[in-house]
Short mmCIF file of C-alpha atoms in Angstrom, two decimals:
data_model
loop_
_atom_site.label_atom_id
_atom_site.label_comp_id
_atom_site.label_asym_id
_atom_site.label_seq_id
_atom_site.Cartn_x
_atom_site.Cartn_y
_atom_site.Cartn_z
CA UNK A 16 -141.27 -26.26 -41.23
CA UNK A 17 -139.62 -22.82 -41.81
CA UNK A 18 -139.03 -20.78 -38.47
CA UNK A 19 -137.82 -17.91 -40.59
CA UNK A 20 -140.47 -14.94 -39.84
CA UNK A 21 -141.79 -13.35 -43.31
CA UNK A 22 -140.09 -11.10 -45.28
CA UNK A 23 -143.29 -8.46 -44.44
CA UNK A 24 -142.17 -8.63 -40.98
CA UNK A 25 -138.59 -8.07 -41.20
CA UNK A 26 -139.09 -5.16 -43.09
CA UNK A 27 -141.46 -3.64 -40.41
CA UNK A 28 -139.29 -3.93 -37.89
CA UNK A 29 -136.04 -2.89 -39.88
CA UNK A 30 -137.98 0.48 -40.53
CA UNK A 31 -138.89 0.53 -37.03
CA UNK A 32 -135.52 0.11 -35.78
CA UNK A 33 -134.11 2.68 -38.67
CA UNK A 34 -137.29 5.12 -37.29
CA UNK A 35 -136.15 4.51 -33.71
CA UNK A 36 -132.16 5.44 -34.62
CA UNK A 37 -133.40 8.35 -36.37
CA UNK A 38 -135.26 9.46 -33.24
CA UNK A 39 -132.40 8.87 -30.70
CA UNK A 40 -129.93 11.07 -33.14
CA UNK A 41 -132.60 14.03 -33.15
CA UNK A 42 -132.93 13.49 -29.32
CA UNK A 43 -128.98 13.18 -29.11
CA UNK A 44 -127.93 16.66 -31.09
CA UNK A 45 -130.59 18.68 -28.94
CA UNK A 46 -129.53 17.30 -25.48
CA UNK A 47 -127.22 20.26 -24.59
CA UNK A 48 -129.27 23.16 -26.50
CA UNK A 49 -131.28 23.24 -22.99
CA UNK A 50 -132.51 26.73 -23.37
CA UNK A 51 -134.02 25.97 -26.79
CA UNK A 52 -135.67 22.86 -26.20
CA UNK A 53 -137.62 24.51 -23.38
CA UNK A 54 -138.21 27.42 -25.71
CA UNK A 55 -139.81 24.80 -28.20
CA UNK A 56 -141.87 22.92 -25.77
CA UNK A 57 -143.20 26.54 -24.64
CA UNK A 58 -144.50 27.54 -27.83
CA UNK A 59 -145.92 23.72 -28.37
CA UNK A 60 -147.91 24.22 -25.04
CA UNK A 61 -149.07 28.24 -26.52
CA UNK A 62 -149.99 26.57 -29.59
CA UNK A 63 -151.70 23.75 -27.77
CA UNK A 64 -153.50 26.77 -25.72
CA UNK A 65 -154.82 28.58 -28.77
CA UNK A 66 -155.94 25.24 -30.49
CA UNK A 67 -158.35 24.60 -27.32
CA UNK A 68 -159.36 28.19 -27.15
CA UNK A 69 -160.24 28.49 -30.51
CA UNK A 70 -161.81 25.24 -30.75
CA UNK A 71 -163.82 26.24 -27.83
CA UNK A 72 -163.19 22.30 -26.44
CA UNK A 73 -161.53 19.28 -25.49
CA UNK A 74 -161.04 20.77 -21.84
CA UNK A 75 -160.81 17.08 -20.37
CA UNK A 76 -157.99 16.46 -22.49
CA UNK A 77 -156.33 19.84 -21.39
CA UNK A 78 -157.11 18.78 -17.55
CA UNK A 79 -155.64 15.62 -17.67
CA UNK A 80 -152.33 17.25 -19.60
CA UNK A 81 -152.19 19.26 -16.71
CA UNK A 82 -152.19 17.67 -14.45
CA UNK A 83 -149.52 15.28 -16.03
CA UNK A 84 -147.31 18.13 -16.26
CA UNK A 85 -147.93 18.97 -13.12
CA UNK A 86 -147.08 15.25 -12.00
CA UNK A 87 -143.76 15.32 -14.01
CA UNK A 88 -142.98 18.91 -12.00
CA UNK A 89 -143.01 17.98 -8.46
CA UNK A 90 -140.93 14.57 -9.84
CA UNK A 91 -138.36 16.78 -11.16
CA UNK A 92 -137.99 18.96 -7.74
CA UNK A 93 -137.96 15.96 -5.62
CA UNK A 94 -134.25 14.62 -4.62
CA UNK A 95 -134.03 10.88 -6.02
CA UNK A 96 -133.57 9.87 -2.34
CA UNK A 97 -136.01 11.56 -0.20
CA UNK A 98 -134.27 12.71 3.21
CA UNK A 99 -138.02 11.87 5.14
CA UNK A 100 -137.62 7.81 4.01
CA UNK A 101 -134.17 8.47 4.67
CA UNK A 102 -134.96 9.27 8.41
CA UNK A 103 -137.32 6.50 9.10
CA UNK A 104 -134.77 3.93 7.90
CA UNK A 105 -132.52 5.29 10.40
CA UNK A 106 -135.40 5.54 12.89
CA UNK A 107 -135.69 2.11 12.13
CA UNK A 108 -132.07 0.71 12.26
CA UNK A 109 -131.21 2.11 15.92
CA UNK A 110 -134.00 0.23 16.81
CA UNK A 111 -132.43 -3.15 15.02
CA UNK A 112 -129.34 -2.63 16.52
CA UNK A 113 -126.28 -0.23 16.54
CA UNK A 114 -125.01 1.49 12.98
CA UNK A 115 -122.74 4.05 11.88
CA UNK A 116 -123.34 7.50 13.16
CA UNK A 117 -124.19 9.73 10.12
CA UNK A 118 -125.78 13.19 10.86
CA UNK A 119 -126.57 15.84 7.42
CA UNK A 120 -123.97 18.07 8.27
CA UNK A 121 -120.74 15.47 8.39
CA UNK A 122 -120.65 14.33 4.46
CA UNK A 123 -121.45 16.24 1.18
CA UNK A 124 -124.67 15.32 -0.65
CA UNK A 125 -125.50 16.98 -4.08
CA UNK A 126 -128.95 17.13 -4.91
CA UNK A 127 -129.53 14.64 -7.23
CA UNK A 128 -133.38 14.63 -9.39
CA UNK A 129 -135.43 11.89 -9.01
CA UNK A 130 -136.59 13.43 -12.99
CA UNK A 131 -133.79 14.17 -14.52
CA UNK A 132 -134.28 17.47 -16.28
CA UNK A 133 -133.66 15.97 -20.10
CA UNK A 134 -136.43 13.27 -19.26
CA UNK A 135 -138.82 16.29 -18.27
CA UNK A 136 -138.10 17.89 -21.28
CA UNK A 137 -138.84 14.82 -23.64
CA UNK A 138 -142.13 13.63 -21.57
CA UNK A 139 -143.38 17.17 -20.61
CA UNK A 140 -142.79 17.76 -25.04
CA UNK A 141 -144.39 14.78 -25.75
CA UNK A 142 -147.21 14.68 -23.92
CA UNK A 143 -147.88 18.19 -25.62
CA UNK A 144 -147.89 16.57 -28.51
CA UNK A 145 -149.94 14.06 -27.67
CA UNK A 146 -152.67 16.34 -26.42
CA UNK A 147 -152.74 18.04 -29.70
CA UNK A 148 -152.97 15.04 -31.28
CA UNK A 149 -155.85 14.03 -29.16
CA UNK A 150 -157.78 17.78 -29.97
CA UNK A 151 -157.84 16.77 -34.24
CA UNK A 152 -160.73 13.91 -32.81
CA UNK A 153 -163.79 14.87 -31.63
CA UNK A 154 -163.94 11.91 -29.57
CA UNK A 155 -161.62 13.32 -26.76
CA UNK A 156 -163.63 16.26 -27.27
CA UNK A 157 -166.10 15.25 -24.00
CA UNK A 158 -168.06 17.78 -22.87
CA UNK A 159 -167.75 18.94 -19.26
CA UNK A 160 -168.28 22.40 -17.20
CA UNK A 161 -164.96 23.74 -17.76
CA UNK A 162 -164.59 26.40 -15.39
CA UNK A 163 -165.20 23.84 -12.52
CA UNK A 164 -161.64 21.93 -14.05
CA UNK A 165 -160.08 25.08 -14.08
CA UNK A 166 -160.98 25.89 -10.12
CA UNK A 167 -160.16 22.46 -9.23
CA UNK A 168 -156.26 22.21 -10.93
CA UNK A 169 -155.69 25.59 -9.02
CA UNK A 170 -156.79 24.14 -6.18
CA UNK A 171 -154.94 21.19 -6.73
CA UNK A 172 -151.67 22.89 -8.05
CA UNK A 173 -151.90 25.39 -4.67
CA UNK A 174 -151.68 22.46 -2.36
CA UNK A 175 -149.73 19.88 -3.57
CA UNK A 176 -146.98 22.93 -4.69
CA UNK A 177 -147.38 24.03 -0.82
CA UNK A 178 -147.17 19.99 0.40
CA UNK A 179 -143.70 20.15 -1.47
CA UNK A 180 -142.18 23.61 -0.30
CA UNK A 181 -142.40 22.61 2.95
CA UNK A 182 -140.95 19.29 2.67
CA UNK A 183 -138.13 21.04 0.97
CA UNK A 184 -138.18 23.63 3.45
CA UNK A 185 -138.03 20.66 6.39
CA UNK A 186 -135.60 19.05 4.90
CA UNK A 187 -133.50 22.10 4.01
CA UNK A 188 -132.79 21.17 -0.11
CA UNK A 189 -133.07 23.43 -2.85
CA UNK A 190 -133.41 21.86 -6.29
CA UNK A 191 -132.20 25.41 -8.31
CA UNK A 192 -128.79 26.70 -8.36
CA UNK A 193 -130.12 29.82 -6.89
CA UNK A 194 -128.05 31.34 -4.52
CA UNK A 195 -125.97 28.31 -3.67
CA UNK A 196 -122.00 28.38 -3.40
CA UNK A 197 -119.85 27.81 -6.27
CA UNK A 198 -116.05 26.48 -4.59
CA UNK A 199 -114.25 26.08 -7.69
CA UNK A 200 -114.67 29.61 -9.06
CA UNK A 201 -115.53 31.48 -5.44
CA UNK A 202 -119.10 32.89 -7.35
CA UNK A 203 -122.24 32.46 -6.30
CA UNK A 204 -124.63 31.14 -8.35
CA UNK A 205 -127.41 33.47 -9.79
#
């Protein structure tokens, strides 16, 4: 018997594998134009905006990117290691036995993203994309009481944004470079 897979299916996955190295260059020469990737995904999501107004529809599909974005938001302000875990472990390690005294002000931590801001970016763009996608079918296009989806993702948004500024008040971390010290240069930052 031959084991060899057809020649059909080599060349699939040959132009998948070109397509993919294609894709990772594209992603590769944009990494450090920050400001204009952001800029692009912007005007995706205004685009996206005036596609559903227009189209007078597919407001579950707009709900659900929301809240996705929304998701992917409070990922990228959390710290990858979450000082309130952080504390119970210790809580529970005195009572396993004796450790090494640590305490927040004795060592440097930087904050460090449990979403890094690149993978933000690239989810946050592509899920735009996505959701435009989804508004050419008029299958997403499911009819629901829109106003109600609008009242409950600002109620939604207005708690779970207040749930996380006081954690990061509690915890004292602030995930922008606002107003924090600069040592090499003697600046702060702006």
């Amino acid at each position: 018997m031959n084991s060899e897979p057809p020649a059909e299916a080599n060349a699939f996955w040959a132009q998948k594998s070109k397509l993919e190295q294609r894709y990772q260059i594209i992603l590769d020469r944009v990494t450090p134009h920050t400001t204009e990737r952001w800029v692009f995904t912007g005007v995706a999501l205004l685009i996206y905006f005036i596609r559903v107004f227009f189209a007078q529809g597919w407001y579950i599909v707009t709900y659900a990117l929301g809240i996705y974005l929304l998701n992917l938001f409070l990922a990228f302000l959390q710290p990858k290691f979450d000082p309130s875990l952080e504390m119970d472990m210790q809580a529970d390690s005195v009572e396993e036995g004796p450790s090494l005294p640590t305490r927040s002000d004795e060592e440097f931590r930087p904050f460090v993203r449990r979403l890094p801001e690149f993978k933000f970016w690239h989810s946050a763009t592509r899920s735009i994309v996505i959701a435009f996608f989804c508004t050419l079918f008029r299958l997403f296009d499911i009819p629901v009481f829109w106003p109600i989806l609008l009242v409950y993702f600002c109620i939604l948004f207005t708690i779970t944004m207040k749930r996380q500024i006081r954690h990061m008040i509690k915890y004292r971390y602030i995930p922008f470079n606002i107003g924090k010290k600069s040592y090499g240069n003697n600046k702060v930052f702006k």
